[in-house]
Tab-separated table of C-alpha atoms in Angstrom:
chain	number	residue	atom	x	y	z
A	12	UNK	CA	-16.952	6.946	10.144
A	13	UNK	CA	-16.303	7.658	6.451
A	14	UNK	CA	-13.506	5.759	4.772
A	15	UNK	CA	-10.999	7.029	2.218
A	16	UNK	CA	-12.607	8.085	-1.031
A	17	UNK	CA	-10.995	8.832	-4.387
A	18	UNK	CA	-12.183	10.431	-7.585
A	19	UNK	CA	-12.509	9.781	-10.395
A	20	UNK	CA	-12.703	5.985	-10.559
A	21	UNK	CA	-11.341	5.764	-14.073
A	22	UNK	CA	-9.627	8.270	-16.321
A	23	UNK	CA	-8.278	8.163	-19.858
A	24	UNK	CA	-5.747	10.759	-20.989
A	25	UNK	CA	-3.354	11.153	-23.868
A	26	UNK	CA	0.397	11.497	-23.691
A	27	UNK	CA	1.531	14.994	-22.767
A	28	UNK	CA	-1.668	15.969	-20.974
A	29	UNK	CA	-1.997	16.814	-17.293
A	30	UNK	CA	-4.200	15.051	-14.743
A	31	UNK	CA	-5.476	15.752	-11.226
A	32	UNK	CA	-6.616	12.979	-8.918
A	33	UNK	CA	-8.450	13.626	-5.666
A	34	UNK	CA	-8.563	11.932	-2.290
A	35	UNK	CA	-10.573	12.495	0.872
A	36	UNK	CA	-8.942	11.053	3.943
A	37	UNK	CA	-10.673	9.023	6.599
A	38	UNK	CA	-12.224	11.079	9.359
A	39	UNK	CA	-9.620	12.128	11.908
A	40	UNK	CA	-6.626	11.190	9.759
A	41	UNK	CA	-4.191	14.032	9.128
A	42	UNK	CA	-1.661	12.291	6.880
A	43	UNK	CA	-2.192	11.306	3.264
A	44	UNK	CA	0.119	9.177	1.135
A	45	UNK	CA	-0.061	8.454	-2.574
A	46	UNK	CA	1.037	5.256	-4.280
A	47	UNK	CA	1.341	4.137	-7.900
A	48	UNK	CA	0.599	0.518	-8.713
A	49	UNK	CA	1.481	-0.769	-12.157
A	50	UNK	CA	-0.231	-3.905	-13.390
A	51	UNK	CA	1.089	-6.997	-11.652
A	52	UNK	CA	3.289	-5.016	-9.269
A	53	UNK	CA	3.102	-3.868	-5.684
A	54	UNK	CA	2.291	-0.239	-4.918
A	55	UNK	CA	5.167	2.222	-5.025
A	56	UNK	CA	5.304	5.208	-2.690
A	57	UNK	CA	5.035	8.563	-4.475
A	58	UNK	CA	4.861	11.045	-1.579
A	59	UNK	CA	3.200	11.858	1.698
A	60	UNK	CA	1.511	15.013	2.961
A	61	UNK	CA	1.230	16.132	6.549
A	62	UNK	CA	0.100	19.563	7.731
A	63	UNK	CA	-0.352	20.630	4.117
A	64	UNK	CA	3.311	20.041	3.269
A	65	UNK	CA	5.117	17.277	1.453
A	66	UNK	CA	6.712	15.236	4.183
A	67	UNK	CA	8.463	12.477	2.281
A	68	UNK	CA	8.905	11.406	-1.304
A	69	UNK	CA	9.686	8.247	-3.209
A	70	UNK	CA	11.621	7.919	-6.448
A	71	UNK	CA	9.271	9.912	-8.679
A	72	UNK	CA	10.132	12.921	-10.890
A	73	UNK	CA	8.987	16.486	-10.113
A	74	UNK	CA	6.163	16.273	-12.648
A	75	UNK	CA	4.383	14.327	-9.904
A	76	UNK	CA	3.201	16.929	-7.417
A	77	UNK	CA	0.535	17.233	-4.786
A	78	UNK	CA	-1.430	19.332	-2.395
A	79	UNK	CA	-3.057	18.821	0.952
A	80	UNK	CA	-5.885	21.036	2.106
A	81	UNK	CA	-6.834	22.172	5.624
A	82	UNK	CA	-9.510	19.464	5.784
A	83	UNK	CA	-6.702	16.923	5.084
A	84	UNK	CA	-8.006	16.021	1.634
A	85	UNK	CA	-5.365	15.817	-1.054
A	86	UNK	CA	-4.688	16.071	-4.766
A	87	UNK	CA	-2.126	14.321	-6.934
A	88	UNK	CA	-1.135	16.171	-10.085
A	89	UNK	CA	0.825	14.609	-12.908
A	90	UNK	CA	2.116	16.793	-15.728
A	91	UNK	CA	3.356	15.789	-19.183
A	92	UNK	CA	1.806	12.334	-18.973
A	93	UNK	CA	3.788	9.419	-20.321
A	94	UNK	CA	2.546	5.995	-21.384
A	95	UNK	CA	4.268	4.431	-18.353
A	96	UNK	CA	2.122	6.556	-16.044
A	97	UNK	CA	-0.767	4.194	-16.785
A	98	UNK	CA	-1.466	2.602	-13.422
A	99	UNK	CA	-3.772	2.388	-10.439
A	100	UNK	CA	-3.194	5.384	-8.174
A	101	UNK	CA	-3.938	4.716	-4.541
A	102	UNK	CA	-4.400	7.187	-1.761
A	103	UNK	CA	-3.968	6.159	1.859
A	104	UNK	CA	-4.616	8.050	5.060
A	105	UNK	CA	-3.379	7.458	8.555
A	106	UNK	CA	-3.269	9.181	11.908
A	107	UNK	CA	-0.023	10.783	12.893
A	108	UNK	CA	1.083	11.947	16.264
A	109	UNK	CA	4.576	13.053	16.985
A	110	UNK	CA	7.324	11.646	14.847
A	111	UNK	CA	6.008	9.179	12.541
A	112	UNK	CA	3.540	7.275	10.477
A	113	UNK	CA	4.245	3.849	11.825
A	114	UNK	CA	0.650	2.790	11.851
A	115	UNK	CA	-1.511	0.899	9.425
A	116	UNK	CA	-2.655	2.904	6.446
A	117	UNK	CA	-6.222	3.017	5.194
A	118	UNK	CA	-6.472	2.866	1.430
A	119	UNK	CA	-9.048	4.228	-0.929
A	120	UNK	CA	-10.375	2.211	-3.886
A	121	UNK	CA	-7.960	3.875	-6.310
A	122	UNK	CA	-8.145	5.735	-9.602
A	123	UNK	CA	-7.319	3.744	-12.722
A	124	UNK	CA	-5.417	6.035	-15.109
A	125	UNK	CA	-4.879	5.016	-18.721
A	126	UNK	CA	-2.524	7.090	-20.869
A	127	UNK	CA	-2.882	6.607	-24.631
B	26	UNK	CA	12.034	-0.027	-6.104
B	27	UNK	CA	10.525	-2.987	-4.300
B	28	UNK	CA	11.813	-3.704	-0.798
B	29	UNK	CA	11.477	-7.437	-1.028
B	30	UNK	CA	9.756	-10.396	-2.493
B	31	UNK	CA	6.758	-12.473	-1.608
B	32	UNK	CA	6.919	-16.168	-2.216
B	33	UNK	CA	5.228	-17.866	-3.928
B	34	UNK	CA	4.048	-15.462	-6.648
B	35	UNK	CA	0.863	-17.497	-6.988
B	36	UNK	CA	-0.789	-20.131	-4.814
B	37	UNK	CA	-3.882	-22.226	-5.488
B	38	UNK	CA	-5.375	-24.395	-2.734
B	39	UNK	CA	-8.655	-26.084	-1.839
B	40	UNK	CA	-11.148	-24.403	0.449
B	41	UNK	CA	-10.508	-25.401	4.040
B	42	UNK	CA	-6.763	-25.853	3.587
B	43	UNK	CA	-4.162	-23.559	5.110
B	44	UNK	CA	-2.277	-21.035	2.993
B	45	UNK	CA	1.229	-19.859	3.801
B	46	UNK	CA	2.929	-16.904	2.132
B	47	UNK	CA	6.450	-15.697	2.755
B	48	UNK	CA	8.033	-12.288	2.488
B	49	UNK	CA	11.671	-11.284	2.476
B	50	UNK	CA	12.992	-7.755	2.829
B	51	UNK	CA	16.351	-6.066	2.575
B	52	UNK	CA	16.792	-3.285	5.126
B	53	UNK	CA	16.187	-2.784	8.846
B	54	UNK	CA	12.565	-2.172	9.661
B	55	UNK	CA	10.417	-0.642	12.355
B	56	UNK	CA	7.428	-2.794	11.533
B	57	UNK	CA	6.070	-5.063	8.836
B	58	UNK	CA	2.480	-5.048	7.660
B	59	UNK	CA	0.373	-7.380	5.534
B	60	UNK	CA	-2.331	-6.126	3.192
B	61	UNK	CA	-4.936	-7.810	0.999
B	62	UNK	CA	-6.079	-6.517	-2.379
B	63	UNK	CA	-9.141	-7.778	-4.213
B	64	UNK	CA	-9.289	-7.487	-8.009
B	65	UNK	CA	-6.887	-4.546	-8.362
B	66	UNK	CA	-8.786	-2.263	-6.018
B	67	UNK	CA	-7.837	-0.685	-2.699
B	68	UNK	CA	-5.703	-2.472	-0.148
B	69	UNK	CA	-7.054	-3.640	3.175
B	70	UNK	CA	-4.778	-3.771	6.207
B	71	UNK	CA	-4.633	-7.224	7.788
B	72	UNK	CA	-2.027	-7.161	10.518
B	73	UNK	CA	1.009	-5.218	11.746
B	74	UNK	CA	3.963	-6.803	13.528
B	75	UNK	CA	6.662	-4.694	15.150
B	76	UNK	CA	10.356	-5.480	14.873
B	77	UNK	CA	10.518	-6.582	18.515
B	78	UNK	CA	7.678	-9.080	18.061
B	79	UNK	CA	8.098	-12.608	16.739
B	80	UNK	CA	4.536	-13.772	16.232
B	81	UNK	CA	1.092	-12.231	16.093
B	82	UNK	CA	-2.419	-13.600	15.628
B	83	UNK	CA	-5.615	-12.055	14.350
B	84	UNK	CA	-8.566	-14.357	13.810
B	85	UNK	CA	-7.529	-16.927	11.175
B	86	UNK	CA	-4.287	-15.067	10.482
B	87	UNK	CA	-0.914	-15.806	11.995
B	88	UNK	CA	2.142	-13.717	11.163
B	89	UNK	CA	5.716	-14.459	12.124
B	90	UNK	CA	8.728	-12.207	11.844
B	91	UNK	CA	12.384	-13.215	11.847
B	92	UNK	CA	14.487	-10.055	11.779
B	93	UNK	CA	17.755	-12.030	11.690
B	94	UNK	CA	16.675	-13.569	8.375
B	95	UNK	CA	14.757	-10.470	7.263
B	96	UNK	CA	11.691	-12.541	6.568
B	97	UNK	CA	8.051	-12.857	7.529
B	98	UNK	CA	5.297	-15.364	6.890
B	99	UNK	CA	1.533	-15.052	6.759
B	100	UNK	CA	-0.573	-18.119	7.507
B	101	UNK	CA	-4.277	-18.170	6.721
B	102	UNK	CA	-5.971	-21.125	8.356
B	103	UNK	CA	-9.164	-22.840	7.180
B	104	UNK	CA	-9.212	-20.863	3.928
B	105	UNK	CA	-12.465	-19.678	2.354
B	106	UNK	CA	-13.368	-18.684	-1.196
B	107	UNK	CA	-13.562	-15.071	-0.010
B	108	UNK	CA	-9.840	-15.205	0.833
B	109	UNK	CA	-9.056	-15.216	-2.910
B	110	UNK	CA	-7.000	-12.060	-3.380
B	111	UNK	CA	-3.471	-10.726	-3.715
B	112	UNK	CA	-1.506	-10.430	-0.498
B	113	UNK	CA	1.310	-7.932	0.011
B	114	UNK	CA	3.825	-7.434	2.727
B	115	UNK	CA	4.965	-3.883	3.363
B	116	UNK	CA	7.730	-2.544	5.526
B	117	UNK	CA	8.257	0.690	7.378
B	118	UNK	CA	11.868	1.664	7.826
B	119	UNK	CA	13.611	3.878	10.287
B	120	UNK	CA	14.819	6.645	8.006
B	121	UNK	CA	13.236	10.052	7.473
B	122	UNK	CA	11.112	10.072	10.613
B	123	UNK	CA	8.772	7.551	9.114
B	124	UNK	CA	7.918	9.696	6.112
B	125	UNK	CA	9.167	7.195	3.580
B	126	UNK	CA	5.833	5.517	3.216
B	127	UNK	CA	5.292	1.806	2.954
B	128	UNK	CA	7.599	-0.281	0.786
B	129	UNK	CA	5.700	-3.152	-0.805
B	130	UNK	CA	6.716	-6.443	-2.334
B	131	UNK	CA	5.206	-7.741	-5.564
B	132	UNK	CA	2.573	-9.813	-3.822
B	133	UNK	CA	1.274	-13.363	-3.726
B	134	UNK	CA	-1.870	-14.105	-5.694
B	135	UNK	CA	-3.930	-16.592	-3.702
B	136	UNK	CA	-6.746	-18.583	-5.289
B	137	UNK	CA	-9.063	-20.665	-3.118
B	138	UNK	CA	-10.780	-23.416	-5.078
B	139	UNK	CA	-14.300	-24.218	-3.789
């Protein structure tokens, strides 16, 4: 069973640029969530994808967007990067049946984004 | 925004001792989960306790939940150097059909001295 993988591991961008982060979910998991973790803080929920549609969103502006593909892998896109976007971006997958993701989530190792 | 707070923010104990971390949260929950994070990498799920449960065990871990006080505790018994990590509690609420994701606290950084 393959776990959650993310790419790239590290990324350096400059303010105003755009970035795409990628995530492959764990085998059999159809739901992918993205989190932003600033240094010294807990992760904050960005959004969740289920059946290739955004299914829930945290308090993040529209310049944070995503995609989910038929194989359940996902992308996080961030436009017009700001210095405060520097963080560890975590992807998590989980199984979902019926109503809700009330199960444990399986996290990838994260992508460390630095915005200069 | 963070749902709640872990307490203490940092904890340093000797190997073999027990470590207790507390978590408080603000809103009604469906379940509460504890995760471990090593050196700023991915989180590892430790244990999930549902709102109708009061205590749960998994190996050296014991979790309690008091929904009347909106608080939870994680006890790690017989600590080992490998337990050095940051520990986060995370809650799942009732709203939005469960599509709100996990709401994390700021974490407790645990250091086990050999």
